[in-house]
PDB file of C-alpha atoms in Angstrom:
ATOM      1  CA  GLU A  24     -21.194  74.270 -24.794  1.00  0.00           C
ATOM      2  CA  VAL A  25     -18.597  74.974 -27.458  1.00  0.00           C
ATOM      3  CA  GLN A  26     -18.593  78.627 -28.516  1.00  0.00           C
ATOM      4  CA  LEU A  27     -16.475  80.435 -31.054  1.00  0.00           C
ATOM      5  CA  VAL A  28     -16.950  84.194 -31.362  1.00  0.00           C
ATOM      6  CA  GLU A  29     -15.166  86.142 -34.094  1.00  0.00           C
ATOM      7  CA  SER A  30     -14.495  89.867 -34.002  1.00  0.00           C
ATOM      8  CA  GLY A  31     -12.368  92.474 -35.723  1.00  0.00           C
ATOM      9  CA  GLY A  32     -14.020  92.652 -39.112  1.00  0.00           C
ATOM     10  CA  GLY A  33     -14.857  95.905 -40.845  1.00  0.00           C
ATOM     11  CA  LEU A  34     -14.179  98.155 -43.805  1.00  0.00           C
ATOM     12  CA  VAL A  35     -10.551  98.566 -44.878  1.00  0.00           C
ATOM     13  CA  GLN A  36      -8.934 100.131 -47.913  1.00  0.00           C
ATOM     14  CA  PRO A  37      -7.005  98.061 -50.454  1.00  0.00           C
ATOM     15  CA  GLY A  38      -3.470  97.531 -49.220  1.00  0.00           C
ATOM     16  CA  GLY A  39      -4.543  97.918 -45.617  1.00  0.00           C
ATOM     17  CA  SER A  40      -4.362  95.547 -42.657  1.00  0.00           C
ATOM     18  CA  LEU A  41      -6.801  94.026 -40.220  1.00  0.00           C
ATOM     19  CA  ARG A  42      -6.535  91.542 -37.359  1.00  0.00           C
ATOM     20  CA  LEU A  43      -9.371  89.131 -36.675  1.00  0.00           C
ATOM     21  CA  SER A  44      -9.871  87.395 -33.342  1.00  0.00           C
ATOM     22  CA  CYS A  45     -11.811  84.286 -32.392  1.00  0.00           C
ATOM     23  CA  ALA A  46     -12.591  83.789 -28.702  1.00  0.00           C
ATOM     24  CA  ALA A  47     -13.121  80.159 -27.775  1.00  0.00           C
ATOM     25  CA  SER A  48     -14.977  78.729 -24.795  1.00  0.00           C
ATOM     26  CA  GLY A  49     -16.617  75.505 -23.660  1.00  0.00           C
ATOM     27  CA  PHE A  50     -13.658  73.261 -24.509  1.00  0.00           C
ATOM     28  CA  THR A  51      -9.925  72.923 -23.855  1.00  0.00           C
ATOM     29  CA  PHE A  52      -8.724  75.268 -26.588  1.00  0.00           C
ATOM     30  CA  SER A  53      -5.072  74.248 -26.319  1.00  0.00           C
ATOM     31  CA  ASN A  54      -5.900  70.673 -27.362  1.00  0.00           C
ATOM     32  CA  TYR A  55      -7.356  71.521 -30.760  1.00  0.00           C
ATOM     33  CA  TRP A  56      -6.144  72.524 -34.195  1.00  0.00           C
ATOM     34  CA  MET A  57      -8.021  75.582 -35.461  1.00  0.00           C
ATOM     35  CA  HIS A  58      -8.879  76.977 -38.904  1.00  0.00           C
ATOM     36  CA  TRP A  59     -10.019  80.100 -40.687  1.00  0.00           C
ATOM     37  CA  VAL A  60     -12.499  79.667 -43.540  1.00  0.00           C
ATOM     38  CA  ARG A  61     -13.952  82.491 -45.620  1.00  0.00           C
ATOM     39  CA  GLN A  62     -17.005  83.023 -47.782  1.00  0.00           C
ATOM     40  CA  ALA A  63     -17.277  85.870 -50.264  1.00  0.00           C
ATOM     41  CA  PRO A  64     -20.776  87.373 -50.616  1.00  0.00           C
ATOM     42  CA  GLY A  65     -23.017  84.907 -52.444  1.00  0.00           C
ATOM     43  CA  LYS A  66     -20.147  82.479 -52.973  1.00  0.00           C
ATOM     44  CA  GLY A  67     -18.923  79.204 -51.527  1.00  0.00           C
ATOM     45  CA  LEU A  68     -16.696  78.286 -48.611  1.00  0.00           C
ATOM     46  CA  VAL A  69     -12.940  78.592 -49.046  1.00  0.00           C
ATOM     47  CA  TRP A  70     -10.388  77.260 -46.564  1.00  0.00           C
ATOM     48  CA  VAL A  71      -7.829  79.914 -45.584  1.00  0.00           C
ATOM     49  CA  SER A  72      -5.455  78.635 -42.913  1.00  0.00           C
ATOM     50  CA  ARG A  73      -4.848  76.093 -40.156  1.00  0.00           C
ATOM     51  CA  ILE A  74      -2.781  76.145 -36.971  1.00  0.00           C
ATOM     52  CA  LYS A  75      -1.900  73.148 -34.837  1.00  0.00           C
ATOM     53  CA  SER A  76      -2.717  73.020 -31.140  1.00  0.00           C
ATOM     54  CA  ASP A  77       0.630  74.329 -29.853  1.00  0.00           C
ATOM     55  CA  GLY A  78       0.909  76.960 -32.579  1.00  0.00           C
ATOM     56  CA  GLY A  79       4.083  75.365 -33.865  1.00  0.00           C
ATOM     57  CA  SER A  80       2.803  74.499 -37.325  1.00  0.00           C
ATOM     58  CA  THR A  81       0.746  76.584 -39.723  1.00  0.00           C
ATOM     59  CA  ILE A  82      -0.405  76.216 -43.313  1.00  0.00           C
ATOM     60  CA  TYR A  83      -2.094  78.606 -45.743  1.00  0.00           C
ATOM     61  CA  ALA A  84      -4.079  78.640 -48.944  1.00  0.00           C
ATOM     62  CA  ASP A  85      -1.983  79.865 -51.870  1.00  0.00           C
ATOM     63  CA  SER A  86      -4.265  82.887 -52.268  1.00  0.00           C
ATOM     64  CA  VAL A  87      -3.248  84.322 -48.869  1.00  0.00           C
ATOM     65  CA  LYS A  88       0.266  82.929 -48.406  1.00  0.00           C
ATOM     66  CA  GLY A  89       2.721  85.659 -47.513  1.00  0.00           C
ATOM     67  CA  ARG A  90      -0.055  88.145 -46.662  1.00  0.00           C
ATOM     68  CA  PHE A  91      -1.994  86.471 -43.845  1.00  0.00           C
ATOM     69  CA  THR A  92      -0.650  85.074 -40.574  1.00  0.00           C
ATOM     70  CA  ILE A  93      -2.562  82.725 -38.291  1.00  0.00           C
ATOM     71  CA  SER A  94      -1.618  82.586 -34.619  1.00  0.00           C
ATOM     72  CA  ARG A  95      -3.073  81.670 -31.265  1.00  0.00           C
ATOM     73  CA  ASP A  96      -2.771  82.490 -27.584  1.00  0.00           C
ATOM     74  CA  ASN A  97      -3.685  79.378 -25.646  1.00  0.00           C
ATOM     75  CA  ALA A  98      -3.556  81.272 -22.356  1.00  0.00           C
ATOM     76  CA  LYS A  99      -6.281  83.600 -23.656  1.00  0.00           C
ATOM     77  CA  ASN A 100      -8.204  80.890 -25.565  1.00  0.00           C
ATOM     78  CA  THR A 101      -8.021  83.058 -28.655  1.00  0.00           C
ATOM     79  CA  LEU A 102      -7.240  82.477 -32.317  1.00  0.00           C
ATOM     80  CA  TYR A 103      -6.044  85.291 -34.577  1.00  0.00           C
ATOM     81  CA  LEU A 104      -5.721  86.081 -38.258  1.00  0.00           C
ATOM     82  CA  GLN A 105      -3.463  88.984 -39.184  1.00  0.00           C
ATOM     83  CA  MET A 106      -4.352  90.123 -42.689  1.00  0.00           C
ATOM     84  CA  ASN A 107      -1.961  92.438 -44.567  1.00  0.00           C
ATOM     85  CA  SER A 108      -1.887  93.810 -48.112  1.00  0.00           C
ATOM     86  CA  LEU A 109      -5.620  93.305 -48.378  1.00  0.00           C
ATOM     87  CA  ARG A 110      -7.253  93.122 -51.781  1.00  0.00           C
ATOM     88  CA  ALA A 111     -10.824  93.530 -52.977  1.00  0.00           C
ATOM     89  CA  GLU A 112     -11.010  89.773 -53.490  1.00  0.00           C
ATOM     90  CA  ASP A 113     -10.397  89.234 -49.764  1.00  0.00           C
ATOM     91  CA  THR A 114     -13.863  90.659 -49.080  1.00  0.00           C
ATOM     92  CA  ALA A 115     -15.746  87.892 -47.278  1.00  0.00           C
ATOM     93  CA  VAL A 116     -17.244  86.627 -44.063  1.00  0.00           C
ATOM     94  CA  TYR A 117     -14.434  85.021 -42.118  1.00  0.00           C
ATOM     95  CA  TYR A 118     -15.279  82.051 -39.925  1.00  0.00           C
ATOM     96  CA  CYS A 119     -13.093  80.380 -37.336  1.00  0.00           C
ATOM     97  CA  ALA A 120     -13.663  76.659 -37.033  1.00  0.00           C
ATOM     98  CA  ARG A 121     -12.435  73.930 -34.722  1.00  0.00           C
ATOM     99  CA  ASP A 122     -10.782  70.817 -36.102  1.00  0.00           C
ATOM    100  CA  GLY A 123     -12.438  67.572 -35.108  1.00  0.00           C
ATOM    101  CA  VAL A 124     -11.271  65.241 -32.359  1.00  0.00           C
ATOM    102  CA  ASP A 125      -9.026  62.499 -33.801  1.00  0.00           C
ATOM    103  CA  THR A 126     -10.333  63.268 -37.262  1.00  0.00           C
ATOM    104  CA  ILE A 127     -10.043  65.926 -39.954  1.00  0.00           C
ATOM    105  CA  ASP A 128     -13.102  68.102 -40.325  1.00  0.00           C
ATOM    106  CA  PHE A 129     -14.556  71.372 -39.048  1.00  0.00           C
ATOM    107  CA  ASP A 130     -16.791  70.330 -36.189  1.00  0.00           C
ATOM    108  CA  TYR A 131     -17.718  73.713 -34.691  1.00  0.00           C
ATOM    109  CA  TRP A 132     -17.936  77.112 -36.361  1.00  0.00           C
ATOM    110  CA  GLY A 133     -18.248  80.679 -35.179  1.00  0.00           C
ATOM    111  CA  GLN A 134     -20.891  83.036 -36.520  1.00  0.00           C
ATOM    112  CA  GLY A 135     -18.397  84.847 -38.740  1.00  0.00           C
ATOM    113  CA  THR A 136     -17.127  88.407 -39.101  1.00  0.00           C
ATOM    114  CA  LEU A 137     -17.418  90.436 -42.310  1.00  0.00           C
ATOM    115  CA  VAL A 138     -14.333  91.966 -43.873  1.00  0.00           C
ATOM    116  CA  THR A 139     -14.916  94.463 -46.673  1.00  0.00           C
ATOM    117  CA  VAL A 140     -11.952  95.700 -48.713  1.00  0.00           C
ATOM    118  CA  SER A 141     -12.934  98.775 -50.659  1.00  0.00           C
ATOM    119  CA  SER A 142     -11.844 102.338 -51.305  1.00  0.00           C
TER     120      SER A 142
ATOM    121  CA  GLN B  21      -6.118  73.661 -55.260  1.00  0.00           C
ATOM    122  CA  SER B  22      -9.302  73.562 -57.338  1.00  0.00           C
ATOM    123  CA  ALA B  23     -12.673  73.336 -55.617  1.00  0.00           C
ATOM    124  CA  LEU B  24     -14.403  69.977 -55.572  1.00  0.00           C
ATOM    125  CA  THR B  25     -17.249  69.757 -58.087  1.00  0.00           C
ATOM    126  CA  GLN B  26     -20.833  69.662 -56.869  1.00  0.00           C
ATOM    127  CA  PRO B  27     -24.102  70.171 -58.769  1.00  0.00           C
ATOM    128  CA  ALA B  28     -25.339  73.736 -58.392  1.00  0.00           C
ATOM    129  CA  SER B  29     -28.809  72.657 -57.337  1.00  0.00           C
ATOM    130  CA  VAL B  30     -30.834  69.603 -56.396  1.00  0.00           C
ATOM    131  CA  SER B  31     -34.520  69.501 -55.578  1.00  0.00           C
ATOM    132  CA  GLY B  32     -37.049  67.025 -54.267  1.00  0.00           C
ATOM    133  CA  SER B  33     -40.484  66.771 -52.732  1.00  0.00           C
ATOM    134  CA  PRO B  34     -41.040  66.151 -49.029  1.00  0.00           C
ATOM    135  CA  GLY B  35     -40.443  62.509 -48.190  1.00  0.00           C
ATOM    136  CA  GLN B  36     -38.323  61.851 -51.255  1.00  0.00           C
ATOM    137  CA  SER B  37     -34.606  61.021 -51.302  1.00  0.00           C
ATOM    138  CA  ILE B  38     -31.970  63.149 -52.979  1.00  0.00           C
ATOM    139  CA  THR B  39     -28.249  62.635 -53.524  1.00  0.00           C
ATOM    140  CA  ILE B  40     -25.561  65.291 -53.878  1.00  0.00           C
ATOM    141  CA  SER B  41     -22.301  64.328 -55.531  1.00  0.00           C
ATOM    142  CA  CYS B  42     -18.844  65.722 -54.787  1.00  0.00           C
ATOM    143  CA  THR B  43     -16.143  64.965 -57.341  1.00  0.00           C
ATOM    144  CA  GLY B  44     -12.460  65.486 -56.744  1.00  0.00           C
ATOM    145  CA  THR B  45      -9.242  63.713 -57.626  1.00  0.00           C
ATOM    146  CA  SER B  46      -6.978  61.006 -56.277  1.00  0.00           C
ATOM    147  CA  SER B  47      -5.134  63.780 -54.413  1.00  0.00           C
ATOM    148  CA  ASP B  48      -8.124  64.639 -52.276  1.00  0.00           C
ATOM    149  CA  VAL B  49     -11.450  62.766 -52.214  1.00  0.00           C
ATOM    150  CA  GLY B  50     -10.036  59.587 -53.723  1.00  0.00           C
ATOM    151  CA  GLY B  51      -6.940  59.531 -51.586  1.00  0.00           C
ATOM    152  CA  TYR B  52      -8.339  60.009 -48.108  1.00  0.00           C
ATOM    153  CA  ASN B  53     -11.369  59.064 -46.045  1.00  0.00           C
ATOM    154  CA  TYR B  54     -11.455  62.602 -44.667  1.00  0.00           C
ATOM    155  CA  VAL B  55     -14.500  63.764 -46.599  1.00  0.00           C
ATOM    156  CA  SER B  56     -17.028  65.798 -44.644  1.00  0.00           C
ATOM    157  CA  TRP B  57     -20.321  67.518 -45.437  1.00  0.00           C
ATOM    158  CA  TYR B  58     -21.730  70.814 -44.147  1.00  0.00           C
ATOM    159  CA  GLN B  59     -25.218  72.313 -44.142  1.00  0.00           C
ATOM    160  CA  GLN B  60     -25.578  76.085 -44.296  1.00  0.00           C
ATOM    161  CA  HIS B  61     -28.845  77.957 -43.943  1.00  0.00           C
ATOM    162  CA  PRO B  62     -28.950  81.560 -45.262  1.00  0.00           C
ATOM    163  CA  GLY B  63     -27.071  83.958 -43.037  1.00  0.00           C
ATOM    164  CA  LYS B  64     -25.915  81.189 -40.724  1.00  0.00           C
ATOM    165  CA  ALA B  65     -22.650  79.409 -40.041  1.00  0.00           C
ATOM    166  CA  PRO B  66     -22.050  75.997 -41.615  1.00  0.00           C
ATOM    167  CA  LYS B  67     -22.906  72.907 -39.565  1.00  0.00           C
ATOM    168  CA  LEU B  68     -21.080  69.574 -39.741  1.00  0.00           C
ATOM    169  CA  MET B  69     -23.436  66.843 -40.980  1.00  0.00           C
ATOM    170  CA  ILE B  70     -21.106  63.993 -42.005  1.00  0.00           C
ATOM    171  CA  TYR B  71     -17.440  63.331 -41.207  1.00  0.00           C
ATOM    172  CA  GLU B  72     -14.965  60.716 -42.434  1.00  0.00           C
ATOM    173  CA  VAL B  73     -17.163  59.925 -45.455  1.00  0.00           C
ATOM    174  CA  SER B  74     -20.079  58.310 -43.647  1.00  0.00           C
ATOM    175  CA  ASN B  75     -20.136  59.146 -39.932  1.00  0.00           C
ATOM    176  CA  ARG B  76     -22.848  61.315 -38.385  1.00  0.00           C
ATOM    177  CA  PRO B  77     -22.071  63.585 -35.423  1.00  0.00           C
ATOM    178  CA  SER B  78     -24.351  63.295 -32.431  1.00  0.00           C
ATOM    179  CA  GLY B  79     -27.634  65.081 -33.062  1.00  0.00           C
ATOM    180  CA  VAL B  80     -27.647  64.814 -36.858  1.00  0.00           C
ATOM    181  CA  PRO B  81     -30.748  62.938 -38.064  1.00  0.00           C
ATOM    182  CA  ASP B  82     -30.129  59.486 -39.514  1.00  0.00           C
ATOM    183  CA  ARG B  83     -31.844  60.494 -42.748  1.00  0.00           C
ATOM    184  CA  PHE B  84     -28.471  62.031 -43.651  1.00  0.00           C
ATOM    185  CA  SER B  85     -25.935  59.515 -44.945  1.00  0.00           C
ATOM    186  CA  GLY B  86     -22.633  59.643 -46.795  1.00  0.00           C
ATOM    187  CA  SER B  87     -20.619  57.370 -49.049  1.00  0.00           C
ATOM    188  CA  LYS B  88     -17.652  57.396 -51.412  1.00  0.00           C
ATOM    189  CA  SER B  89     -16.610  55.583 -54.568  1.00  0.00           C
ATOM    190  CA  GLY B  90     -13.293  56.413 -56.152  1.00  0.00           C
ATOM    191  CA  ASN B  91     -12.904  60.165 -56.516  1.00  0.00           C
ATOM    192  CA  THR B  92     -16.589  60.922 -55.879  1.00  0.00           C
ATOM    193  CA  ALA B  93     -18.305  61.271 -52.515  1.00  0.00           C
ATOM    194  CA  SER B  94     -22.047  61.503 -52.053  1.00  0.00           C
ATOM    195  CA  LEU B  95     -24.495  62.848 -49.495  1.00  0.00           C
ATOM    196  CA  THR B  96     -27.968  61.330 -49.448  1.00  0.00           C
ATOM    197  CA  ILE B  97     -30.914  62.876 -47.661  1.00  0.00           C
ATOM    198  CA  SER B  98     -33.734  60.367 -47.222  1.00  0.00           C
ATOM    199  CA  GLY B  99     -37.237  61.420 -46.261  1.00  0.00           C
ATOM    200  CA  LEU B 100     -36.592  65.023 -47.296  1.00  0.00           C
ATOM    201  CA  GLN B 101     -38.050  67.624 -44.933  1.00  0.00           C
ATOM    202  CA  ALA B 102     -38.725  71.320 -45.327  1.00  0.00           C
ATOM    203  CA  GLU B 103     -35.955  72.217 -42.875  1.00  0.00           C
ATOM    204  CA  ASP B 104     -33.405  70.433 -45.074  1.00  0.00           C
ATOM    205  CA  GLU B 105     -33.649  73.271 -47.595  1.00  0.00           C
ATOM    206  CA  ALA B 106     -30.175  74.831 -47.414  1.00  0.00           C
ATOM    207  CA  ASP B 107     -26.792  74.967 -49.108  1.00  0.00           C
ATOM    208  CA  TYR B 108     -24.569  71.914 -48.739  1.00  0.00           C
ATOM    209  CA  TYR B 109     -20.794  71.775 -49.074  1.00  0.00           C
ATOM    210  CA  CYS B 110     -18.409  68.857 -49.146  1.00  0.00           C
ATOM    211  CA  SER B 111     -14.817  69.130 -47.975  1.00  0.00           C
ATOM    212  CA  SER B 112     -11.724  66.961 -48.218  1.00  0.00           C
ATOM    213  CA  TYR B 113      -8.226  66.827 -46.852  1.00  0.00           C
ATOM    214  CA  THR B 114      -5.608  66.913 -49.621  1.00  0.00           C
ATOM    215  CA  SER B 115      -2.182  65.518 -50.416  1.00  0.00           C
ATOM    216  CA  SER B 116      -0.760  69.032 -49.962  1.00  0.00           C
ATOM    217  CA  SER B 117      -1.784  68.818 -46.291  1.00  0.00           C
ATOM    218  CA  ASN B 118      -4.404  71.483 -46.825  1.00  0.00           C
ATOM    219  CA  TYR B 119      -8.156  71.417 -47.274  1.00  0.00           C
ATOM    220  CA  VAL B 120     -10.597  72.004 -50.117  1.00  0.00           C
ATOM    221  CA  PHE B 121     -14.333  72.651 -50.200  1.00  0.00           C
ATOM    222  CA  GLY B 122     -16.842  71.813 -52.875  1.00  0.00           C
ATOM    223  CA  THR B 123     -18.559  74.397 -55.036  1.00  0.00           C
ATOM    224  CA  GLY B 124     -21.765  74.032 -53.032  1.00  0.00           C
ATOM    225  CA  THR B 125     -25.241  72.687 -53.793  1.00  0.00           C
ATOM    226  CA  LYS B 126     -28.514  74.465 -53.149  1.00  0.00           C
ATOM    227  CA  VAL B 127     -31.154  71.981 -52.018  1.00  0.00           C
ATOM    228  CA  THR B 128     -34.750  73.011 -52.662  1.00  0.00           C
ATOM    229  CA  VAL B 129     -37.714  71.237 -51.103  1.00  0.00           C
ATOM    230  CA  LEU B 130     -40.578  71.526 -53.555  1.00  0.00           C
TER     231      LEU B 130
END
């Protein structure tokens, strides 16, 4: 059974940093592209970042470019999101999601971790 | 990248059919067959319902179907059931090699 479990969320002050983790199990993690998607309270889904299977290629939404860094450790079956220079508008539930097999979609999602940026 | 446009809400009675539209541009929905649809119940993670415009993952009921014409994709739920009440989001790959979601549609079963 595919499982994605996020952790690392919490309350952080504006300008602060936080690192999210997503532990993957039930599939060969190193074969899949992975994403981070966020959802502000009461709002819609917003794609944040994607990393290819070997970690060699990454891409970001304009709203987080230069502040967030996606990475992965295939030996530990774990995806990361390093978030720096956090702003109030980064407050959201952050989901990790797996990219589909031979297609482009988000076929499995974690339960999400809440990040709150507030003083 | 602007969000794809969806109606804020759609409603129907049990057994009826409803359709949710998802309008983008030639740089996303119109340019690729990588349109997918997600169902999200309150407090839960999204669930993939349709991929590549019209394909259903294993386990998704066949009352869910997808289509696309030009820059607009659509999700149809036939034989609406109480458990279909949820938020629905479309998503598309884009010409910038990134991804965009729709604004979301709240489906209410009357």
